[in-house]
Tab-separated table of C-alpha atoms in Angstrom:
chain	number	residue	atom	x	y	z
A	101	UNK	CA	0.036	0.010	-0.018
A	102	UNK	CA	1.353	3.375	-0.995
A	103	UNK	CA	0.415	6.057	1.622
A	104	UNK	CA	0.004	9.426	0.190
A	105	UNK	CA	0.294	11.455	3.439
A	106	UNK	CA	-0.629	14.944	2.207
A	107	UNK	CA	-2.298	14.621	-1.153
A	108	UNK	CA	-5.815	15.279	0.094
A	109	UNK	CA	-8.230	18.318	0.137
A	110	UNK	CA	-7.757	20.442	3.324
A	111	UNK	CA	-10.101	23.124	4.687
A	112	UNK	CA	-9.972	25.369	7.672
A	113	UNK	CA	-12.769	26.107	10.009
A	114	UNK	CA	-12.283	29.885	10.847
A	115	UNK	CA	-11.606	30.468	14.584
A	116	UNK	CA	-14.833	32.367	15.137
A	117	UNK	CA	-16.933	29.752	13.454
A	118	UNK	CA	-15.159	26.992	15.321
A	119	UNK	CA	-15.721	28.755	18.659
A	120	UNK	CA	-19.404	29.223	17.778
A	121	UNK	CA	-19.916	25.543	17.312
A	122	UNK	CA	-18.332	24.590	20.675
A	123	UNK	CA	-20.160	27.505	22.479
A	124	UNK	CA	-23.516	26.424	21.029
A	125	UNK	CA	-22.902	22.696	21.894
A	126	UNK	CA	-22.045	23.742	25.457
A	127	UNK	CA	-25.152	25.913	25.783
A	128	UNK	CA	-27.388	23.099	24.510
A	129	UNK	CA	-25.787	20.772	27.036
A	130	UNK	CA	-26.617	23.181	29.824
A	131	UNK	CA	-30.239	23.277	28.698
A	132	UNK	CA	-30.482	19.549	28.927
A	133	UNK	CA	-30.411	19.777	32.763
A	134	UNK	CA	-28.545	17.607	35.224
A	135	UNK	CA	-29.552	14.254	33.931
A	136	UNK	CA	-29.507	14.255	30.158
A	137	UNK	CA	-30.202	10.944	28.284
A	138	UNK	CA	-26.805	10.550	26.684
A	139	UNK	CA	-26.755	6.800	26.148
A	140	UNK	CA	-28.261	7.131	22.694
A	141	UNK	CA	-28.475	10.924	22.261
A	142	UNK	CA	-32.214	10.500	21.572
A	143	UNK	CA	-33.227	13.107	24.212
A	144	UNK	CA	-36.131	14.998	22.552
A	145	UNK	CA	-34.995	18.244	24.079
A	146	UNK	CA	-31.416	17.773	22.766
A	147	UNK	CA	-32.755	16.905	19.230
A	148	UNK	CA	-35.048	19.839	19.136
A	149	UNK	CA	-32.330	22.143	20.260
A	150	UNK	CA	-29.985	20.930	17.630
A	151	UNK	CA	-32.503	21.225	14.810
A	152	UNK	CA	-33.880	24.589	15.988
A	153	UNK	CA	-30.596	26.290	16.725
A	154	UNK	CA	-28.201	25.003	14.057
A	155	UNK	CA	-29.223	28.038	11.962
A	156	UNK	CA	-27.457	30.267	14.553
A	157	UNK	CA	-24.051	29.009	13.226
A	158	UNK	CA	-22.092	31.155	10.793
A	159	UNK	CA	-22.280	30.263	7.120
A	160	UNK	CA	-18.586	29.350	7.286
A	161	UNK	CA	-19.525	26.312	9.174
A	162	UNK	CA	-21.750	24.983	6.363
A	163	UNK	CA	-19.151	25.831	3.812
A	164	UNK	CA	-16.466	23.737	5.792
A	165	UNK	CA	-18.524	20.667	6.097
A	166	UNK	CA	-19.881	20.502	2.536
A	167	UNK	CA	-19.181	17.190	0.737
A	168	UNK	CA	-15.618	16.740	-0.551
A	169	UNK	CA	-14.907	18.697	-3.721
A	170	UNK	CA	-12.185	16.666	-5.425
A	171	UNK	CA	-11.836	13.261	-6.959
A	172	UNK	CA	-10.200	11.947	-3.746
A	173	UNK	CA	-13.616	11.886	-2.170
A	174	UNK	CA	-12.263	13.001	1.222
A	175	UNK	CA	-11.473	16.137	2.977
A	176	UNK	CA	-9.737	17.071	6.288
A	177	UNK	CA	-11.267	20.080	8.158
A	178	UNK	CA	-9.068	21.683	10.721
A	179	UNK	CA	-9.688	24.091	13.490
A	180	UNK	CA	-12.238	22.572	15.879
A	181	UNK	CA	-10.891	23.453	19.341
A	182	UNK	CA	-10.466	20.514	21.739
A	183	UNK	CA	-8.575	20.007	24.978
A	184	UNK	CA	-7.310	16.573	25.848
A	185	UNK	CA	-8.197	17.086	29.496
A	186	UNK	CA	-11.864	17.657	28.845
A	187	UNK	CA	-12.418	14.107	27.625
A	188	UNK	CA	-11.043	11.980	30.453
A	189	UNK	CA	-9.335	8.672	29.754
A	190	UNK	CA	-10.041	6.820	26.513
A	191	UNK	CA	-12.867	4.402	27.513
A	192	UNK	CA	-12.255	0.614	27.237
A	193	UNK	CA	-15.168	0.092	24.795
A	194	UNK	CA	-18.046	2.041	23.214
A	195	UNK	CA	-20.488	1.179	25.935
A	196	UNK	CA	-18.245	2.831	28.478
A	197	UNK	CA	-17.803	5.820	26.156
A	198	UNK	CA	-21.565	6.312	25.855
A	199	UNK	CA	-22.078	6.023	29.599
A	200	UNK	CA	-19.087	8.367	30.443
A	201	UNK	CA	-20.597	11.142	28.448
A	202	UNK	CA	-22.820	11.959	31.509
A	203	UNK	CA	-19.714	12.232	33.678
A	204	UNK	CA	-19.807	15.874	35.115
A	205	UNK	CA	-16.016	15.699	35.622
A	206	UNK	CA	-15.432	15.316	31.842
A	207	UNK	CA	-18.144	17.169	29.874
A	208	UNK	CA	-16.093	17.318	26.763
A	209	UNK	CA	-17.252	14.053	25.362
A	210	UNK	CA	-20.930	14.987	25.427
A	211	UNK	CA	-20.076	18.557	24.234
A	212	UNK	CA	-18.309	17.052	21.294
A	213	UNK	CA	-21.213	14.653	20.534
A	214	UNK	CA	-23.530	17.698	20.402
A	215	UNK	CA	-20.989	19.669	18.345
A	216	UNK	CA	-20.816	16.746	15.826
A	217	UNK	CA	-24.583	16.667	15.562
A	218	UNK	CA	-24.540	20.416	14.883
A	219	UNK	CA	-21.902	19.974	12.208
A	220	UNK	CA	-23.631	16.946	10.722
A	221	UNK	CA	-26.952	18.807	10.657
A	222	UNK	CA	-25.220	21.549	8.646
A	223	UNK	CA	-24.041	19.097	6.229
A	224	UNK	CA	-27.237	17.010	5.916
A	225	UNK	CA	-29.198	14.688	8.105
A	226	UNK	CA	-27.345	12.717	10.749
A	227	UNK	CA	-28.632	9.275	11.520
A	228	UNK	CA	-27.764	6.009	13.301
A	229	UNK	CA	-28.441	2.355	13.187
A	230	UNK	CA	-30.698	0.561	15.652
A	231	UNK	CA	-28.375	-2.552	15.545
A	232	UNK	CA	-25.115	-0.567	16.080
A	233	UNK	CA	-24.017	0.981	19.365
A	234	UNK	CA	-27.657	0.842	20.533
A	235	UNK	CA	-28.835	3.280	17.901
A	236	UNK	CA	-26.478	6.175	19.139
A	237	UNK	CA	-26.414	9.024	16.599
A	238	UNK	CA	-22.606	9.625	17.404
A	239	UNK	CA	-20.534	6.482	17.469
A	240	UNK	CA	-17.335	6.119	19.477
A	241	UNK	CA	-14.408	4.499	17.600
A	242	UNK	CA	-11.835	3.150	20.038
A	243	UNK	CA	-9.870	-0.102	20.474
A	244	UNK	CA	-11.460	-2.690	22.653
A	245	UNK	CA	-9.845	-5.888	24.279
A	246	UNK	CA	-10.647	-9.055	22.523
A	247	UNK	CA	-11.411	-7.262	19.147
A	248	UNK	CA	-7.815	-6.591	18.167
A	249	UNK	CA	-7.960	-8.731	14.970
A	250	UNK	CA	-11.550	-8.343	13.679
A	251	UNK	CA	-12.671	-6.198	10.818
A	252	UNK	CA	-14.438	-3.553	12.921
A	253	UNK	CA	-13.793	-0.115	14.290
A	254	UNK	CA	-12.944	-1.785	17.617
A	255	UNK	CA	-9.819	-3.514	16.157
A	256	UNK	CA	-6.272	-2.303	16.448
A	257	UNK	CA	-3.503	-4.796	15.614
A	258	UNK	CA	-4.790	-5.687	12.155
A	259	UNK	CA	-5.245	-3.604	9.059
A	260	UNK	CA	-8.840	-2.441	8.903
A	261	UNK	CA	-9.540	-3.098	5.247
A	262	UNK	CA	-10.762	-0.320	3.019
A	263	UNK	CA	-14.456	-0.485	2.817
A	264	UNK	CA	-17.745	1.403	1.973
A	265	UNK	CA	-19.373	2.091	5.357
A	266	UNK	CA	-22.340	-0.176	5.796
A	267	UNK	CA	-21.922	-1.387	2.145
A	268	UNK	CA	-24.453	-4.154	2.882
A	269	UNK	CA	-27.367	-1.726	3.175
A	270	UNK	CA	-29.225	0.438	0.556
A	271	UNK	CA	-29.627	3.143	3.228
A	272	UNK	CA	-25.939	3.547	3.875
A	273	UNK	CA	-24.587	7.079	4.485
A	274	UNK	CA	-23.687	9.424	1.683
A	275	UNK	CA	-21.265	11.240	3.872
A	276	UNK	CA	-19.217	10.150	6.997
A	277	UNK	CA	-17.858	12.558	9.528
A	278	UNK	CA	-14.963	11.302	11.666
A	279	UNK	CA	-13.677	13.670	14.430
A	280	UNK	CA	-10.436	12.996	16.339
A	281	UNK	CA	-10.388	13.460	20.103
A	282	UNK	CA	-7.080	11.729	20.690
A	283	UNK	CA	-4.480	10.164	18.440
A	284	UNK	CA	-0.999	10.237	20.166
A	285	UNK	CA	0.534	7.581	17.948
A	286	UNK	CA	-0.562	9.364	14.702
A	287	UNK	CA	-2.519	6.320	13.524
A	288	UNK	CA	-3.533	6.939	9.912
A	289	UNK	CA	-6.945	6.612	8.471
A	290	UNK	CA	-6.903	5.322	4.841
A	291	UNK	CA	-9.000	6.725	2.136
A	292	UNK	CA	-9.163	5.622	-1.522
A	293	UNK	CA	-11.417	6.903	-4.262
A	294	UNK	CA	-12.878	4.872	-7.173
A	295	UNK	CA	-12.598	8.081	-9.199
A	296	UNK	CA	-8.831	7.942	-9.005
A	297	UNK	CA	-8.378	4.272	-10.017
A	298	UNK	CA	-7.481	2.931	-13.535
A	299	UNK	CA	-9.175	-0.297	-14.623
A	300	UNK	CA	-9.221	-2.055	-17.966
A	301	UNK	CA	-12.578	-1.831	-19.695
A	302	UNK	CA	-13.161	-5.592	-19.285
A	303	UNK	CA	-12.546	-5.477	-15.595
A	304	UNK	CA	-14.895	-2.514	-15.230
A	305	UNK	CA	-17.552	-4.255	-17.155
A	306	UNK	CA	-17.265	-7.313	-15.000
A	307	UNK	CA	-17.503	-5.262	-11.738
A	308	UNK	CA	-20.639	-3.551	-12.873
A	309	UNK	CA	-22.542	-6.864	-13.088
A	310	UNK	CA	-24.293	-7.821	-9.832
A	311	UNK	CA	-22.384	-10.974	-8.761
A	312	UNK	CA	-22.009	-11.219	-4.999
A	313	UNK	CA	-23.661	-10.008	-1.827
A	314	UNK	CA	-22.154	-7.969	0.837
A	315	UNK	CA	-22.805	-9.081	4.464
A	316	UNK	CA	-23.214	-6.921	7.595
A	317	UNK	CA	-20.011	-6.436	9.639
A	318	UNK	CA	-19.584	-7.918	13.075
A	319	UNK	CA	-20.685	-4.681	14.779
A	320	UNK	CA	-24.270	-5.624	13.825
A	321	UNK	CA	-23.978	-9.171	15.316
A	322	UNK	CA	-24.084	-12.491	13.557
A	323	UNK	CA	-26.475	-15.133	12.291
A	324	UNK	CA	-28.216	-13.262	9.486
A	325	UNK	CA	-30.432	-15.616	7.579
A	326	UNK	CA	-32.133	-13.257	5.238
A	327	UNK	CA	-31.754	-13.787	1.422
A	328	UNK	CA	-28.520	-12.084	0.219
A	329	UNK	CA	-28.985	-10.241	-3.145
A	330	UNK	CA	-26.146	-9.999	-5.595
A	331	UNK	CA	-24.807	-6.397	-5.910
A	332	UNK	CA	-22.685	-4.522	-8.434
A	333	UNK	CA	-19.384	-3.316	-7.130
A	334	UNK	CA	-19.051	-0.348	-9.405
A	335	UNK	CA	-21.713	1.567	-11.337
A	336	UNK	CA	-22.032	5.130	-12.907
A	337	UNK	CA	-24.398	7.825	-11.602
A	338	UNK	CA	-26.518	10.069	-13.725
A	339	UNK	CA	-23.502	12.307	-14.482
A	340	UNK	CA	-21.429	9.368	-15.686
A	341	UNK	CA	-19.180	9.314	-12.653
A	342	UNK	CA	-18.145	6.053	-10.913
A	343	UNK	CA	-19.759	5.002	-7.710
A	344	UNK	CA	-18.495	2.219	-5.456
A	345	UNK	CA	-19.941	-0.329	-3.057
A	346	UNK	CA	-17.064	-2.336	-1.680
A	347	UNK	CA	-16.243	-4.384	1.496
A	348	UNK	CA	-13.900	-7.315	0.702
A	349	UNK	CA	-13.884	-8.508	4.269
A	350	UNK	CA	-17.558	-9.151	4.133
A	351	UNK	CA	-17.886	-10.345	0.484
A	352	UNK	CA	-17.821	-14.057	-0.205
A	353	UNK	CA	-15.278	-13.773	-3.003
A	354	UNK	CA	-14.697	-17.551	-3.104
A	355	UNK	CA	-18.197	-17.919	-4.565
A	356	UNK	CA	-17.348	-15.879	-7.736
A	357	UNK	CA	-15.800	-17.116	-10.925
A	358	UNK	CA	-12.145	-16.501	-11.784
A	359	UNK	CA	-12.842	-13.548	-13.935
A	360	UNK	CA	-14.727	-11.634	-11.272
A	361	UNK	CA	-12.114	-12.429	-8.615
A	362	UNK	CA	-9.314	-11.174	-10.911
A	363	UNK	CA	-11.273	-7.951	-11.635
A	364	UNK	CA	-11.947	-7.444	-7.964
A	365	UNK	CA	-8.339	-8.053	-7.148
A	366	UNK	CA	-7.311	-5.396	-9.669
A	367	UNK	CA	-9.758	-2.910	-8.187
A	368	UNK	CA	-8.203	-3.757	-4.698
A	369	UNK	CA	-4.785	-3.192	-6.105
A	370	UNK	CA	-5.849	0.139	-7.580
A	371	UNK	CA	-7.473	1.422	-4.343
A	372	UNK	CA	-4.110	0.688	-2.571
A	373	UNK	CA	-2.220	2.471	-5.205
A	374	UNK	CA	-4.254	5.697	-4.826
A	375	UNK	CA	-4.578	5.452	-1.006
A	376	UNK	CA	-4.422	8.713	0.943
A	377	UNK	CA	-3.637	8.365	4.715
A	378	UNK	CA	-4.301	11.328	6.871
A	379	UNK	CA	-3.302	10.798	10.507
A	380	UNK	CA	-5.846	12.920	12.181
A	381	UNK	CA	-4.818	15.222	14.989
A	382	UNK	CA	-7.219	16.279	17.865
A	383	UNK	CA	-9.853	18.576	16.573
A	384	UNK	CA	-9.451	17.502	12.992
A	385	UNK	CA	-12.540	16.249	10.976
A	386	UNK	CA	-12.302	13.743	8.181
A	387	UNK	CA	-15.283	13.945	5.680
A	388	UNK	CA	-15.517	10.835	3.449
A	389	UNK	CA	-17.906	10.776	0.458
A	390	UNK	CA	-19.198	7.106	1.110
A	391	UNK	CA	-20.516	6.879	-2.441
A	392	UNK	CA	-17.060	7.453	-3.983
A	393	UNK	CA	-14.424	6.659	-1.419
A	394	UNK	CA	-13.556	3.656	0.860
A	395	UNK	CA	-11.815	4.195	4.211
A	396	UNK	CA	-9.909	1.976	6.636
A	397	UNK	CA	-7.044	2.242	9.196
A	398	UNK	CA	-3.526	1.129	9.536
A	399	UNK	CA	-2.624	-1.393	12.340
A	400	UNK	CA	-1.477	0.012	15.702
A	401	UNK	CA	-0.702	-1.411	19.166
A	402	UNK	CA	-3.298	-0.493	21.744
A	403	UNK	CA	-2.168	0.186	25.207
A	404	UNK	CA	-5.546	0.073	26.955
A	405	UNK	CA	-4.250	2.683	29.529
A	406	UNK	CA	-6.594	5.552	28.879
A	407	UNK	CA	-4.371	7.224	26.161
A	408	UNK	CA	-5.429	5.228	23.044
A	409	UNK	CA	-6.747	6.674	19.852
A	410	UNK	CA	-10.351	7.902	20.090
A	411	UNK	CA	-12.474	9.104	17.226
A	412	UNK	CA	-16.276	9.909	16.926
A	413	UNK	CA	-18.259	9.089	13.817
A	414	UNK	CA	-21.582	10.373	12.377
A	415	UNK	CA	-23.397	8.925	9.457
A	416	UNK	CA	-25.045	11.718	7.246
A	417	UNK	CA	-27.656	11.368	4.523
A	418	UNK	CA	-27.498	14.034	1.759
A	419	UNK	CA	-31.224	14.345	0.737
A	420	UNK	CA	-30.365	15.650	-2.735
A	421	UNK	CA	-28.656	12.342	-3.642
A	422	UNK	CA	-30.527	9.236	-4.742
A	423	UNK	CA	-29.679	5.542	-4.895
A	424	UNK	CA	-30.296	3.232	-7.782
A	425	UNK	CA	-33.792	2.154	-8.167
A	426	UNK	CA	-32.806	-1.583	-7.924
A	427	UNK	CA	-31.698	-1.037	-4.298
A	428	UNK	CA	-35.281	-0.616	-3.254
A	429	UNK	CA	-35.703	-4.294	-3.249
A	430	UNK	CA	-32.986	-5.031	-0.656
A	431	UNK	CA	-33.935	-6.131	2.779
A	432	UNK	CA	-30.924	-4.709	4.561
A	433	UNK	CA	-30.653	-7.928	6.616
A	434	UNK	CA	-33.251	-6.304	8.898
A	435	UNK	CA	-31.094	-3.410	10.013
A	436	UNK	CA	-33.138	-0.259	10.569
A	437	UNK	CA	-32.049	3.343	10.618
A	438	UNK	CA	-32.600	5.870	13.448
A	439	UNK	CA	-33.310	9.097	11.671
A	440	UNK	CA	-34.804	11.669	14.016
A	441	UNK	CA	-33.917	14.649	11.768
A	442	UNK	CA	-35.877	13.245	8.791
A	443	UNK	CA	-39.441	14.190	8.188
A	444	UNK	CA	-41.748	11.241	8.615
A	445	UNK	CA	-43.122	11.543	5.018
A	446	UNK	CA	-39.564	11.174	3.669
A	447	UNK	CA	-38.739	7.604	4.935
A	448	UNK	CA	-38.607	5.415	1.963
A	449	UNK	CA	-35.353	3.569	2.054
A	450	UNK	CA	-35.540	2.209	5.575
A	451	UNK	CA	-38.894	0.541	4.478
A	452	UNK	CA	-37.316	-0.802	1.409
A	453	UNK	CA	-39.782	1.065	-0.920
A	454	UNK	CA	-39.461	3.496	-3.802
A	455	UNK	CA	-40.768	6.999	-4.251
A	456	UNK	CA	-42.994	8.243	-7.127
A	457	UNK	CA	-40.069	8.421	-9.397
A	458	UNK	CA	-38.815	4.891	-8.655
A	459	UNK	CA	-35.538	5.903	-7.084
A	460	UNK	CA	-34.482	5.049	-3.558
A	461	UNK	CA	-33.679	7.603	-0.894
A	462	UNK	CA	-31.515	7.072	2.046
A	463	UNK	CA	-32.432	7.676	5.658
C-alpha cells in the first residue's frame, strides 16, 4: 500500500466559526439539565435544540462541512478546538464511552457529541443504526480488548480493510464525519477513491454486473439468515461518474468465478495504489464521500491505558442524492435506521420502498 500522506483536500474552520460550534454545543448541554439521556443521544430536548438552533451557526461552518470537492472523495477540516483534559481517559469500549458522556467531571465528550450533531446537521441529516451501538447517533471509535484482529472499528493490531461504510445496506450514508479526540501515535486513516483508479474496460464491465452479496459486519451481530442479493461493485451515476460499493472483508469472493475475482483483485490493487492516509490530530475532522471513497485504518498497538486513539463518527444522509432504483428491493438484513432529523413523509429507504419516481432515498 502506498500512503500519500498529504495529497488530500484540506479546509480550515475559521476560529470564530469553530468557537461558535463549541459554544452552542455547551449551551445546549446546559439546557438539557442535570440528567440528560446521553446513552443514545435521543433526548427530545437535545434533538429539538440541535434542529432549531443550528441556523445560529455562521455560514462558514456549512461551507467547511460541505461534501468533498475533489476526486479523492475526502477532506480534512481543521480548526475545531479541543482540549485533551476535557475528555477523560479513553474508555475501554463504546458502551463505556456512551455512559461516560454523562460524567460531570469530563463534559467534553458530550459537548463534542452535540457539536458533531450540529456539524452533521449543517451538512445534511445525521442518523444512526438501531443494531449498532444501541442506535446512538454519534458512534465512539476506539480499540477494545478481544477485538484486536476483527474487521471493525474496535480492532487495532490488524489492518482495517478499506470499505464502503455499511456497504451491505441500501440506506448507507452518503457522507461520513470522523472527528479526532485523541491520536497520540498518529495512527493513519486510509481513504481511496474509485474516481482515481485505472481499470481495464473488461474489468470494469465485470464489476458492474451484480455478482456477490455484501454481508453486515460484526458490529451488527451474527447469524443473518435473510436472502442475500447480488450487488454490483461499481456503477455510474447520472453524470457518468463512478460510484463504489465495496467491502472485501464481508464479501464471499470464493463464490465468484475467476474472472470476477481477478477484476476485484485489480480494483483492490488500484485502491491501494491511490490510497491517501491522513493521520488525524485532535480537533481535525475527516469527511468521506461514502458513495465514492472507501476508508480503513492502519494497524497499531493498543495500550488500554486511557491514552489510546479515540474518534467519533456520524453517518450523514444528503437528501439531494438518490440511490439506484434496484436497491429498493434489498432487505438490509433487517437493519433499521434511526433518523430523528428526517421528516416522517420522507422515509422510503428504511422501509425498502421507492418514491414516485422509482428511485430510492437514504435515511
